[in-house]
Amino acid sequence: MAIAEQNRRVSALAQTHSARWALASLSLATLLSSLGTSIASVGLPSLMQAFGASFQSVQWVVLAYLLAITTLIVSAGRLADMFGRRPLLLGGIALFTLTSVLCGLAPTLWLLIAARAVQGLGAALMMALTLAFVAETVSKAKTGSAMGLLGAMSAIGTTLGPSLGGFLIAGLGWRAIFLINVPLGALTFALAWRALPARGKAAQTAQGKFDAVGTALLALTLAAYALAMTLGRGNFGALNIGLLIAAGIGVVLFATAQAKVKTPLIRLASFRDLQLSASLAMSLIVATVMMATLVVAPFYLSRGLGLDAAMVGLVLSTGPLVSTLSALLAGHLTDRFGAYRMMVAGLTSLATGTFLLSLAMTKLGIASYVVPITVTCIGYALFQTSNNAAVMAGVGAGERGVVSGLLNLSRNLGLITGASLMGAVFAVASAGERQDIGQDILSSVAAARGMQVTFQMATALALVALFLALLSSHAAGRAEPRVSKGTS
């Protein structure tokens, strides 16, 4: 009996050790995909100079990457559910790393854009499968902590990108911002190869054909919507409206196609699950709200509070820093008190923070932004971690990839929508104030007014998300019981 107990403990210790290595590889994959988004943005001025191109042309270096992720992430998850997550994730890491080399060596702008689009496919595979792998490699008692770590790594990648990119460009030139991914990608691949479980539980779902028609329709629909929200930089014209109409038609065609095939890309019946539908809707809404802090806050800080560029950058770093630190704590709280409790608590904090931001009390100086954004980002970290944990814990092994893709898709669509919607609200509100005071430039009063109106809308959206969280919690039957201290 003593030998059997000792063997059991050794086996449990080995599994824990293996899970930690697997989580390390998933964390690096999350860091890579988020770094790929943020680090390229800082290089746009250098790319304009290097290729003698306009801003409208070089912005496609960022847009091509984002569009590829947005349009392909659900399909990537579905492929992994059918053929196994390990080979697809390893393939995604390898593709991301190899195309980073192509980006760094690209002789022309359009070859760089093409390489970035393919790199986005690699990123889509990584983003879709990291959440799915957590449910497979980490015990349910530790799911919240694992989701918190992934959230923290995503925030670190987003925060680190601009500063790291600026340093690399200053010292080595623009090509370095892409080539830096090569050693990081190689390390991630090696860790994933060593640590991720070789068994493919999802491989048993491979019966039937891959839904190529549904994949194409969904990709075209999402591309049309994303382009409608990004082209024109917030000024909606005939092209934007046409693309939105095309996206609406695409939704109808996609739903019709999914109803007719035996193995659809997305099982429409899944959306009858109130908890899943509410979680996806909340993710989209919260991402829309958070985008307001990125689009509107710089104008408020520079014009409303009169801060110089260096100080604006320093103050803006408050939000990502708080999100990074809060995500780690959010994971432990989710494990301790349950996902639904923390989801409600997070959205309550988010709504409180956006309401404080809507007051835009310029007389308080920097504190009028730092205090509310801290409350907002704590709420965001709590929500994001608990929502991901709740969704992935309730999904069967054969659906984890596609549901993980849907979660990431809802967040991306929210960011795209927020950039356009919140930017337009701020522009209209501040323009009205400028007209009232007879100025053409964005004055302190106009910036404060734009901030107030934008975050009034953000607060309303946060309250809608909070209502959905309460509804989802009620549908779960009852609040989750606390996990005993011994397993937390």
Tab-separated table of C-alpha atoms in Angstrom:
chain	number	residue	atom	x	y	z
A	1	MET	CA	0.000	0.000	0.000
A	2	ALA	CA	2.848	2.373	0.851
A	3	ILE	CA	4.483	1.699	-2.515
A	4	ALA	CA	1.179	2.259	-4.336
A	5	GLU	CA	0.649	5.551	-2.499
A	6	GLN	CA	4.185	6.641	-3.304
A	7	ASN	CA	3.678	5.792	-6.986
A	8	ARG	CA	0.429	7.748	-7.000
A	9	ARG	CA	2.149	10.801	-5.557
A	10	VAL	CA	5.017	10.550	-8.051
A	11	SER	CA	2.501	10.293	-10.901
A	12	ALA	CA	0.545	13.297	-9.626
A	13	LEU	CA	3.760	15.296	-9.263
A	14	ALA	CA	4.814	14.389	-12.816
A	15	GLN	CA	1.424	15.459	-14.172
A	16	THR	CA	1.660	18.770	-12.314
A	17	HIS	CA	5.171	19.345	-13.646
A	18	SER	CA	4.019	18.541	-17.193
A	19	ALA	CA	1.020	20.872	-16.849
A	20	ARG	CA	3.312	23.719	-15.786
A	21	TRP	CA	5.521	23.278	-18.842
A	22	ALA	CA	2.444	23.109	-21.070
A	23	LEU	CA	1.081	26.295	-19.516
A	24	ALA	CA	4.453	27.989	-20.082
A	25	SER	CA	4.302	27.171	-23.797
A	26	LEU	CA	0.689	28.374	-24.051
A	27	SER	CA	1.639	31.605	-22.269
A	28	LEU	CA	4.461	32.252	-24.736
A	29	ALA	CA	2.107	31.571	-27.669
A	30	THR	CA	-0.335	34.131	-26.234
A	31	LEU	CA	2.496	36.639	-25.797
A	32	LEU	CA	3.627	36.129	-29.397
A	33	SER	CA	0.198	36.667	-30.960
A	34	SER	CA	-0.510	39.852	-28.968
A	35	LEU	CA	3.023	41.172	-29.551
A	36	GLY	CA	2.513	40.649	-33.274
A	37	THR	CA	-0.379	43.116	-33.181
A	38	SER	CA	1.111	45.876	-31.054
A	39	ILE	CA	4.748	45.901	-32.164
A	40	ALA	CA	3.938	46.556	-35.828
A	41	SER	CA	1.929	49.723	-35.121
A	42	VAL	CA	4.952	51.666	-33.881
A	43	GLY	CA	6.819	50.842	-37.097
A	44	LEU	CA	4.346	52.470	-39.503
A	45	PRO	CA	6.225	55.817	-39.776
A	46	SER	CA	9.475	53.961	-40.528
A	47	LEU	CA	7.709	51.826	-43.143
A	48	MET	CA	6.327	54.954	-44.820
A	49	GLN	CA	9.868	56.300	-45.120
A	50	ALA	CA	11.494	52.995	-46.126
A	51	PHE	CA	9.028	52.231	-48.932
A	52	GLY	CA	8.065	55.820	-49.850
A	53	ALA	CA	4.421	54.902	-49.262
A	54	SER	CA	1.366	56.699	-47.867
A	55	PHE	CA	-0.157	56.016	-44.463
A	56	GLN	CA	-3.205	54.479	-46.187
A	57	SER	CA	-0.863	51.912	-47.748
A	58	VAL	CA	1.328	51.047	-44.770
A	59	GLN	CA	-1.637	50.705	-42.406
A	60	TRP	CA	-2.387	47.449	-44.224
A	61	VAL	CA	0.643	45.974	-42.468
A	62	VAL	CA	-1.517	46.080	-39.328
A	63	LEU	CA	-4.914	45.562	-40.964
A	64	ALA	CA	-3.847	42.449	-42.930
A	65	TYR	CA	-2.758	40.757	-39.708
A	66	LEU	CA	-5.938	41.686	-37.827
A	67	LEU	CA	-8.225	40.748	-40.723
A	68	ALA	CA	-6.575	37.327	-41.075
A	69	ILE	CA	-7.068	36.626	-37.371
A	70	THR	CA	-10.658	37.865	-37.371
A	71	THR	CA	-11.748	35.954	-40.476
A	72	LEU	CA	-9.949	32.660	-39.813
A	73	ILE	CA	-9.956	32.146	-36.037
A	74	VAL	CA	-13.202	30.152	-35.864
A	75	SER	CA	-12.142	27.954	-38.796
A	76	ALA	CA	-8.791	27.355	-37.087
A	77	GLY	CA	-10.560	26.175	-33.960
A	78	ARG	CA	-12.840	23.868	-35.939
A	79	LEU	CA	-9.913	22.292	-37.803
A	80	ALA	CA	-8.224	21.605	-34.472
A	81	ASP	CA	-11.384	19.960	-33.106
A	82	MET	CA	-11.438	17.685	-36.150
A	83	PHE	CA	-7.787	16.761	-36.587
A	84	GLY	CA	-6.184	17.341	-33.186
A	85	ARG	CA	-5.058	20.470	-31.377
A	86	ARG	CA	-1.392	19.638	-30.864
A	87	PRO	CA	-0.395	19.439	-34.562
A	88	LEU	CA	-2.474	22.512	-35.411
A	89	LEU	CA	-0.988	24.581	-32.588
A	90	LEU	CA	2.554	23.485	-33.459
A	91	GLY	CA	1.800	24.315	-37.093
A	92	GLY	CA	0.503	27.742	-36.090
A	93	ILE	CA	3.628	28.520	-34.065
A	94	ALA	CA	5.877	27.340	-36.916
A	95	LEU	CA	3.909	29.339	-39.496
A	96	PHE	CA	4.038	32.479	-37.349
A	97	THR	CA	7.798	32.078	-36.869
A	98	LEU	CA	8.620	31.393	-40.530
A	99	THR	CA	6.493	34.265	-41.797
A	100	SER	CA	8.232	36.544	-39.292
A	101	VAL	CA	11.407	35.822	-41.260
A	102	LEU	CA	9.591	36.671	-44.510
A	103	CYS	CA	8.278	39.907	-43.010
A	104	GLY	CA	11.744	40.905	-41.856
A	105	LEU	CA	13.271	40.205	-45.286
A	106	ALA	CA	10.420	41.552	-47.459
A	107	PRO	CA	11.840	43.690	-50.309
A	108	THR	CA	8.554	45.446	-51.109
A	109	LEU	CA	5.611	46.739	-49.095
A	110	TRP	CA	3.059	44.463	-50.743
A	111	LEU	CA	5.145	41.364	-50.077
A	112	LEU	CA	5.365	42.486	-46.453
A	113	ILE	CA	1.576	42.872	-46.311
A	114	ALA	CA	1.081	39.415	-47.869
A	115	ALA	CA	3.492	37.879	-45.345
A	116	ARG	CA	1.647	39.627	-42.499
A	117	ALA	CA	-1.647	38.132	-43.690
A	118	VAL	CA	-0.154	34.627	-43.568
A	119	GLN	CA	1.392	35.456	-40.186
A	120	GLY	CA	-2.132	36.333	-39.048
A	121	LEU	CA	-3.208	32.779	-39.901
A	122	GLY	CA	-0.498	31.460	-37.593
A	123	ALA	CA	-1.639	33.871	-34.885
A	124	ALA	CA	-5.267	32.752	-35.369
A	125	LEU	CA	-4.246	29.140	-34.738
A	126	MET	CA	-2.358	30.131	-31.576
A	127	MET	CA	-5.171	32.328	-30.241
A	128	ALA	CA	-7.879	29.772	-30.971
A	129	LEU	CA	-6.070	26.857	-29.353
A	130	THR	CA	-4.429	28.265	-26.224
A	131	LEU	CA	-7.753	28.563	-24.382
A	132	ALA	CA	-8.821	25.125	-25.611
A	133	PHE	CA	-5.587	23.526	-24.398
A	134	VAL	CA	-6.009	24.979	-20.907
A	135	ALA	CA	-9.165	22.919	-20.427
A	136	GLU	CA	-7.249	19.813	-21.528
A	137	THR	CA	-4.020	20.246	-19.547
A	138	VAL	CA	-5.063	22.059	-16.350
A	139	SER	CA	-7.368	20.752	-13.613
A	140	LYS	CA	-10.715	22.488	-13.169
A	141	ALA	CA	-9.620	23.763	-9.763
A	142	LYS	CA	-6.783	25.678	-11.451
A	143	THR	CA	-8.586	26.795	-14.627
A	144	GLY	CA	-9.156	30.336	-13.371
A	145	SER	CA	-5.493	30.801	-12.463
A	146	ALA	CA	-4.424	29.505	-15.878
A	147	MET	CA	-6.845	31.844	-17.676
A	148	GLY	CA	-5.551	34.709	-15.545
A	149	LEU	CA	-1.973	33.928	-16.583
A	150	LEU	CA	-2.921	33.892	-20.273
A	151	GLY	CA	-4.741	37.198	-19.808
A	152	ALA	CA	-1.677	38.693	-18.143
A	153	MET	CA	0.588	37.509	-20.976
A	154	SER	CA	-1.750	39.009	-23.555
A	155	ALA	CA	-1.672	42.340	-21.699
A	156	ILE	CA	2.127	42.174	-21.430
A	157	GLY	CA	2.427	41.583	-25.173
A	158	THR	CA	0.132	44.501	-25.941
A	159	THR	CA	1.961	46.779	-23.502
A	160	LEU	CA	5.480	45.705	-24.426
A	161	GLY	CA	5.001	46.030	-28.188
A	162	PRO	CA	5.280	49.822	-28.651
A	163	SER	CA	8.247	50.301	-26.311
A	164	LEU	CA	10.148	47.223	-27.574
A	165	GLY	CA	9.367	48.161	-31.176
A	166	GLY	CA	10.626	51.704	-30.683
A	167	PHE	CA	13.863	50.438	-29.134
A	168	LEU	CA	14.466	47.931	-31.957
A	169	ILE	CA	13.731	50.441	-34.713
A	170	ALA	CA	16.051	53.027	-33.169
A	171	GLY	CA	18.904	50.526	-32.864
A	172	LEU	CA	18.461	48.046	-35.715
A	173	GLY	CA	15.809	49.358	-38.118
A	174	TRP	CA	12.232	48.349	-38.896
A	175	ARG	CA	13.071	44.779	-39.963
A	176	ALA	CA	14.036	43.944	-36.385
A	177	ILE	CA	10.445	44.319	-35.138
A	178	PHE	CA	9.530	41.221	-37.158
A	179	LEU	CA	12.763	39.258	-36.785
A	180	ILE	CA	12.539	39.484	-32.964
A	181	ASN	CA	9.677	36.970	-33.236
A	182	VAL	CA	12.001	34.301	-34.649
A	183	PRO	CA	13.914	33.338	-31.471
A	184	LEU	CA	10.752	33.769	-29.398
A	185	GLY	CA	8.818	31.580	-31.815
A	186	ALA	CA	11.538	28.912	-31.829
A	187	LEU	CA	11.510	28.804	-28.012
A	188	THR	CA	7.709	28.569	-27.958
A	189	PHE	CA	7.739	25.749	-30.515
A	190	ALA	CA	10.355	23.793	-28.545
A	191	LEU	CA	8.398	24.122	-25.304
A	192	ALA	CA	5.108	23.199	-26.969
A	193	TRP	CA	6.686	20.168	-28.680
A	194	ARG	CA	8.040	18.968	-25.345
A	195	ALA	CA	5.108	19.716	-23.060
A	196	LEU	CA	1.778	19.587	-24.898
A	197	PRO	CA	-0.020	16.236	-24.664
A	198	ALA	CA	0.345	14.119	-27.794
A	199	ARG	CA	-3.026	12.482	-27.382
A	200	GLY	CA	-5.682	14.222	-29.438
A	201	LYS	CA	-8.978	13.805	-27.658
A	202	ALA	CA	-10.670	15.925	-30.285
A	203	ALA	CA	-9.393	13.780	-33.145
A	204	GLN	CA	-12.324	11.415	-32.709
A	205	THR	CA	-14.641	14.116	-34.058
A	206	ALA	CA	-12.954	14.008	-37.476
A	207	GLN	CA	-15.836	12.145	-39.144
A	208	GLY	CA	-17.311	14.037	-42.069
A	209	LYS	CA	-15.876	16.716	-44.298
A	210	PHE	CA	-14.544	20.102	-43.331
A	211	ASP	CA	-17.167	22.754	-44.090
A	212	ALA	CA	-15.288	24.647	-46.807
A	213	VAL	CA	-18.362	26.546	-48.015
A	214	GLY	CA	-19.262	27.701	-44.520
A	215	THR	CA	-15.646	28.663	-43.865
A	216	ALA	CA	-15.510	30.786	-47.030
A	217	LEU	CA	-18.860	32.463	-46.288
A	218	LEU	CA	-17.894	33.252	-42.698
A	219	ALA	CA	-14.480	34.594	-43.726
A	220	LEU	CA	-15.985	36.863	-46.402
A	221	THR	CA	-18.711	38.053	-44.015
A	222	LEU	CA	-16.274	38.894	-41.241
A	223	ALA	CA	-13.886	40.559	-43.694
A	224	ALA	CA	-16.706	42.731	-45.043
A	225	TYR	CA	-17.713	43.814	-41.526
A	226	ALA	CA	-14.134	44.444	-40.404
A	227	LEU	CA	-13.386	46.527	-43.496
A	228	ALA	CA	-16.628	48.476	-43.064
A	229	MET	CA	-15.549	49.392	-39.536
A	230	THR	CA	-11.939	50.297	-40.400
A	231	LEU	CA	-11.876	51.879	-43.848
A	232	GLY	CA	-12.294	55.638	-43.931
A	233	ARG	CA	-10.928	55.991	-40.370
A	234	GLY	CA	-14.376	56.513	-38.840
A	235	ASN	CA	-15.964	58.437	-41.738
A	236	PHE	CA	-18.777	56.274	-43.035
A	237	GLY	CA	-19.339	56.581	-46.761
A	238	ALA	CA	-21.026	54.616	-49.527
A	239	LEU	CA	-18.279	51.969	-49.464
A	240	ASN	CA	-18.671	51.386	-45.720
A	241	ILE	CA	-22.450	51.093	-46.006
A	242	GLY	CA	-22.101	48.706	-48.951
A	243	LEU	CA	-19.723	46.514	-46.985
A	244	LEU	CA	-22.117	46.444	-44.007
A	245	ILE	CA	-24.961	45.380	-46.309
A	246	ALA	CA	-22.707	42.686	-47.772
A	247	ALA	CA	-21.891	41.501	-44.246
A	248	GLY	CA	-25.605	41.304	-43.400
A	249	ILE	CA	-26.299	39.249	-46.523
A	250	GLY	CA	-23.326	37.073	-45.623
A	251	VAL	CA	-24.795	36.322	-42.196
A	252	VAL	CA	-28.028	35.104	-43.791
A	253	LEU	CA	-26.193	32.980	-46.374
A	254	PHE	CA	-23.906	31.517	-43.712
A	255	ALA	CA	-26.799	30.587	-41.410
A	256	THR	CA	-28.637	28.968	-44.338
A	257	ALA	CA	-25.554	26.989	-45.353
A	258	GLN	CA	-24.898	25.801	-41.789
A	259	ALA	CA	-28.444	24.483	-41.482
A	260	LYS	CA	-27.993	22.256	-44.547
A	261	VAL	CA	-24.667	20.517	-43.914
A	262	LYS	CA	-24.103	17.461	-41.728
A	263	THR	CA	-20.854	18.723	-40.161
A	264	PRO	CA	-21.211	22.508	-39.997
A	265	LEU	CA	-18.401	24.859	-39.073
A	266	ILE	CA	-20.547	26.224	-36.230
A	267	ARG	CA	-23.492	24.328	-34.823
A	268	LEU	CA	-26.199	26.990	-34.738
A	269	ALA	CA	-28.021	24.992	-32.049
A	270	SER	CA	-25.143	25.873	-29.714
A	271	PHE	CA	-26.412	29.448	-29.578
A	272	ARG	CA	-29.598	28.198	-27.915
A	273	ASP	CA	-27.404	27.729	-24.848
A	274	LEU	CA	-28.129	30.966	-22.978
A	275	GLN	CA	-24.852	30.856	-21.063
A	276	LEU	CA	-22.695	30.532	-24.189
A	277	SER	CA	-24.641	33.168	-26.140
A	278	ALA	CA	-24.562	35.576	-23.193
A	279	SER	CA	-20.812	35.033	-22.715
A	280	LEU	CA	-20.082	35.792	-26.373
A	281	ALA	CA	-22.306	38.876	-26.302
A	282	MET	CA	-20.676	40.116	-23.082
A	283	SER	CA	-17.210	39.593	-24.544
A	284	LEU	CA	-18.113	41.685	-27.595
A	285	ILE	CA	-19.670	44.453	-25.490
A	286	VAL	CA	-16.793	44.646	-23.004
A	287	ALA	CA	-14.215	44.789	-25.816
A	288	THR	CA	-16.209	47.632	-27.384
A	289	VAL	CA	-16.175	49.486	-24.066
A	290	MET	CA	-12.448	48.944	-23.491
A	291	MET	CA	-11.604	50.224	-26.957
A	292	ALA	CA	-12.956	53.617	-25.889
A	293	THR	CA	-10.063	53.928	-23.439
A	294	LEU	CA	-7.581	53.486	-26.305
A	295	VAL	CA	-9.368	55.734	-28.814
A	296	VAL	CA	-10.629	58.581	-26.628
A	297	ALA	CA	-8.283	58.777	-23.635
A	298	PRO	CA	-5.262	60.198	-25.547
A	299	PHE	CA	-7.319	63.198	-26.694
A	300	TYR	CA	-8.648	63.818	-23.189
A	301	LEU	CA	-5.192	63.630	-21.635
A	302	SER	CA	-3.491	65.825	-24.228
A	303	ARG	CA	-6.248	68.358	-24.877
A	304	GLY	CA	-8.437	68.127	-21.811
A	305	LEU	CA	-5.640	67.995	-19.238
A	306	GLY	CA	-2.929	69.654	-21.333
A	307	LEU	CA	-0.298	66.901	-20.849
A	308	ASP	CA	2.712	66.639	-23.144
A	309	ALA	CA	3.321	63.551	-25.287
A	310	ALA	CA	5.695	61.877	-22.829
A	311	MET	CA	3.287	62.321	-19.935
A	312	VAL	CA	0.353	61.088	-22.024
A	313	GLY	CA	2.261	57.881	-22.784
A	314	LEU	CA	3.161	57.404	-19.115
A	315	VAL	CA	-0.417	57.913	-17.909
A	316	LEU	CA	-1.827	55.650	-20.627
A	317	SER	CA	0.438	52.840	-19.431
A	318	THR	CA	-1.598	52.733	-16.199
A	319	GLY	CA	-4.403	50.724	-17.788
A	320	PRO	CA	-2.309	47.895	-19.318
A	321	LEU	CA	-0.210	47.664	-16.144
A	322	VAL	CA	-3.299	47.331	-13.935
A	323	SER	CA	-4.797	44.768	-16.342
A	324	THR	CA	-1.622	42.677	-16.256
A	325	LEU	CA	-1.382	42.604	-12.460
A	326	SER	CA	-5.135	42.162	-11.971
A	327	ALA	CA	-5.345	39.212	-14.374
A	328	LEU	CA	-3.100	37.112	-12.150
A	329	LEU	CA	-5.190	37.911	-9.068
A	330	ALA	CA	-8.409	37.435	-11.035
A	331	GLY	CA	-7.450	33.848	-11.787
A	332	HIS	CA	-7.051	32.976	-8.110
A	333	LEU	CA	-10.306	34.745	-7.216
A	334	THR	CA	-12.150	32.844	-9.948
A	335	ASP	CA	-10.850	29.528	-8.615
A	336	ARG	CA	-11.736	30.555	-5.047
A	337	PHE	CA	-15.191	32.090	-5.434
A	338	GLY	CA	-16.459	30.779	-8.772
A	339	ALA	CA	-16.592	32.164	-12.301
A	340	TYR	CA	-20.082	33.646	-12.211
A	341	ARG	CA	-19.563	35.568	-8.975
A	342	MET	CA	-16.357	37.081	-10.349
A	343	MET	CA	-18.012	37.841	-13.674
A	344	VAL	CA	-20.693	39.905	-11.948
A	345	ALA	CA	-18.113	41.554	-9.684
A	346	GLY	CA	-15.911	42.391	-12.669
A	347	LEU	CA	-18.712	43.962	-14.697
A	348	THR	CA	-19.861	45.947	-11.656
A	349	SER	CA	-16.341	47.331	-11.319
A	350	LEU	CA	-16.194	48.010	-15.065
A	351	ALA	CA	-19.472	49.941	-15.025
A	352	THR	CA	-18.328	51.917	-11.979
A	353	GLY	CA	-15.047	52.832	-13.647
A	354	THR	CA	-16.633	53.958	-16.916
A	355	PHE	CA	-19.167	56.024	-14.965
A	356	LEU	CA	-16.329	57.792	-13.147
A	357	LEU	CA	-14.626	58.373	-16.501
A	358	SER	CA	-17.844	59.891	-17.839
A	359	LEU	CA	-17.599	62.613	-15.169
A	360	ALA	CA	-14.323	63.833	-16.768
A	361	MET	CA	-13.500	66.191	-13.898
A	362	THR	CA	-10.537	68.077	-15.357
A	363	LYS	CA	-10.098	70.042	-12.119
A	364	LEU	CA	-8.781	66.881	-10.480
A	365	GLY	CA	-5.967	66.619	-13.030
A	366	ILE	CA	-4.370	63.254	-13.776
A	367	ALA	CA	-6.299	61.611	-10.926
A	368	SER	CA	-9.516	62.155	-12.913
A	369	TYR	CA	-8.223	59.526	-15.335
A	370	VAL	CA	-5.898	57.287	-13.305
A	371	VAL	CA	-8.385	56.407	-10.532
A	372	PRO	CA	-11.309	55.530	-12.837
A	373	ILE	CA	-9.139	53.616	-15.326
A	374	THR	CA	-7.729	51.549	-12.460
A	375	VAL	CA	-11.251	50.570	-11.383
A	376	THR	CA	-12.187	49.904	-15.018
A	377	CYS	CA	-9.189	47.682	-15.772
A	378	ILE	CA	-9.566	45.673	-12.567
A	379	GLY	CA	-13.142	44.965	-13.632
A	380	TYR	CA	-12.014	44.072	-17.151
A	381	ALA	CA	-9.419	41.591	-15.891
A	382	LEU	CA	-11.940	39.967	-13.539
A	383	PHE	CA	-14.522	39.652	-16.293
A	384	GLN	CA	-12.177	38.392	-19.001
A	385	THR	CA	-10.642	35.709	-16.802
A	386	SER	CA	-13.895	34.478	-15.264
A	387	ASN	CA	-15.823	34.568	-18.544
A	388	ASN	CA	-13.183	32.505	-20.352
A	389	ALA	CA	-13.054	30.046	-17.452
A	390	ALA	CA	-16.851	29.679	-17.319
A	391	VAL	CA	-17.190	29.083	-21.051
A	392	MET	CA	-14.323	26.622	-21.472
A	393	ALA	CA	-15.291	24.642	-18.364
A	394	GLY	CA	-18.737	23.995	-19.804
A	395	VAL	CA	-17.670	22.895	-23.301
A	396	GLY	CA	-17.219	19.298	-24.432
A	397	ALA	CA	-13.796	18.140	-25.661
A	398	GLY	CA	-14.943	18.015	-29.284
A	399	GLU	CA	-16.078	21.642	-29.305
A	400	ARG	CA	-13.307	23.408	-27.368
A	401	GLY	CA	-11.419	24.628	-30.415
A	402	VAL	CA	-14.354	26.245	-32.186
A	403	VAL	CA	-15.747	27.771	-28.959
A	404	SER	CA	-12.317	29.154	-28.104
A	405	GLY	CA	-12.263	30.637	-31.600
A	406	LEU	CA	-15.703	32.172	-31.063
A	407	LEU	CA	-14.569	33.770	-27.785
A	408	ASN	CA	-11.568	35.354	-29.469
A	409	LEU	CA	-13.697	36.360	-32.451
A	410	SER	CA	-16.241	38.144	-30.245
A	411	ARG	CA	-13.415	40.082	-28.583
A	412	ASN	CA	-11.850	41.060	-31.919
A	413	LEU	CA	-15.186	42.169	-33.345
A	414	GLY	CA	-15.757	44.226	-30.207
A	415	LEU	CA	-12.394	45.950	-30.609
A	416	ILE	CA	-13.108	46.701	-34.265
A	417	THR	CA	-16.613	47.960	-33.453
A	418	GLY	CA	-15.379	50.026	-30.517
A	419	ALA	CA	-12.699	51.747	-32.584
A	420	SER	CA	-15.300	52.925	-35.065
A	421	LEU	CA	-18.341	53.458	-32.802
A	422	MET	CA	-16.640	55.091	-29.821
A	423	GLY	CA	-14.445	57.197	-32.084
A	424	ALA	CA	-17.514	58.457	-33.922
A	425	VAL	CA	-19.353	59.262	-30.665
A	426	PHE	CA	-16.354	61.224	-29.381
A	427	ALA	CA	-16.004	63.091	-32.681
A	428	VAL	CA	-19.682	64.105	-32.750
A	429	ALA	CA	-19.793	65.137	-29.079
A	430	SER	CA	-16.590	67.149	-29.190
A	431	ALA	CA	-17.498	68.719	-32.556
A	432	GLY	CA	-20.763	70.005	-31.094
A	433	GLU	CA	-18.886	71.579	-28.208
A	434	ARG	CA	-16.343	73.158	-30.565
A	435	GLN	CA	-19.165	74.671	-32.586
A	436	ASP	CA	-20.740	76.114	-29.438
A	437	ILE	CA	-17.522	77.836	-28.366
A	438	GLY	CA	-16.604	78.905	-31.896
A	439	GLN	CA	-13.312	77.002	-32.240
A	440	ASP	CA	-12.013	74.715	-34.955
A	441	ILE	CA	-9.400	72.994	-32.800
A	442	LEU	CA	-10.129	70.472	-30.088
A	443	SER	CA	-10.190	72.603	-26.943
A	444	SER	CA	-10.064	71.481	-23.322
A	445	VAL	CA	-13.825	71.951	-22.982
A	446	ALA	CA	-14.538	70.033	-26.199
A	447	ALA	CA	-12.255	67.146	-25.197
A	448	ALA	CA	-13.890	66.887	-21.769
A	449	ARG	CA	-17.364	66.944	-23.297
A	450	GLY	CA	-16.430	64.246	-25.823
A	451	MET	CA	-15.026	62.146	-22.991
A	452	GLN	CA	-18.206	62.515	-20.947
A	453	VAL	CA	-20.587	61.521	-23.733
A	454	THR	CA	-18.422	58.627	-24.933
A	455	PHE	CA	-18.165	57.067	-21.487
A	456	GLN	CA	-21.831	57.651	-20.763
A	457	MET	CA	-22.456	55.315	-23.681
A	458	ALA	CA	-19.723	52.979	-22.409
A	459	THR	CA	-21.425	52.845	-18.999
A	460	ALA	CA	-24.756	51.999	-20.620
A	461	LEU	CA	-23.103	49.156	-22.539
A	462	ALA	CA	-21.367	47.906	-19.382
A	463	LEU	CA	-24.740	47.785	-17.611
A	464	VAL	CA	-26.173	45.740	-20.484
A	465	ALA	CA	-23.282	43.286	-20.065
A	466	LEU	CA	-23.909	43.194	-16.298
A	467	PHE	CA	-27.575	42.358	-16.913
A	468	LEU	CA	-26.522	39.506	-19.222
A	469	ALA	CA	-24.124	38.225	-16.537
A	470	LEU	CA	-26.895	38.162	-13.944
A	471	LEU	CA	-29.176	36.394	-16.431
A	472	SER	CA	-26.456	33.861	-17.232
A	473	SER	CA	-25.747	33.267	-13.543
A	474	HIS	CA	-29.438	32.633	-12.923
A	475	ALA	CA	-29.539	30.210	-15.865
A	476	ALA	CA	-26.656	28.286	-14.320
A	477	GLY	CA	-29.106	27.330	-11.559
A	478	ARG	CA	-27.271	28.863	-8.648
A	479	ALA	CA	-24.007	30.605	-7.822
A	480	GLU	CA	-20.995	28.316	-7.933
A	481	PRO	CA	-19.844	26.917	-4.594
A	482	ARG	CA	-16.508	28.015	-3.268
A	483	VAL	CA	-13.559	25.769	-3.870
A	484	SER	CA	-11.989	24.487	-0.716
A	485	LYS	CA	-8.703	26.027	0.261
A	486	GLY	CA	-7.008	22.722	-0.134
A	487	THR	CA	-7.629	22.682	-3.880
A	488	SER	CA	-7.260	26.350	-4.692
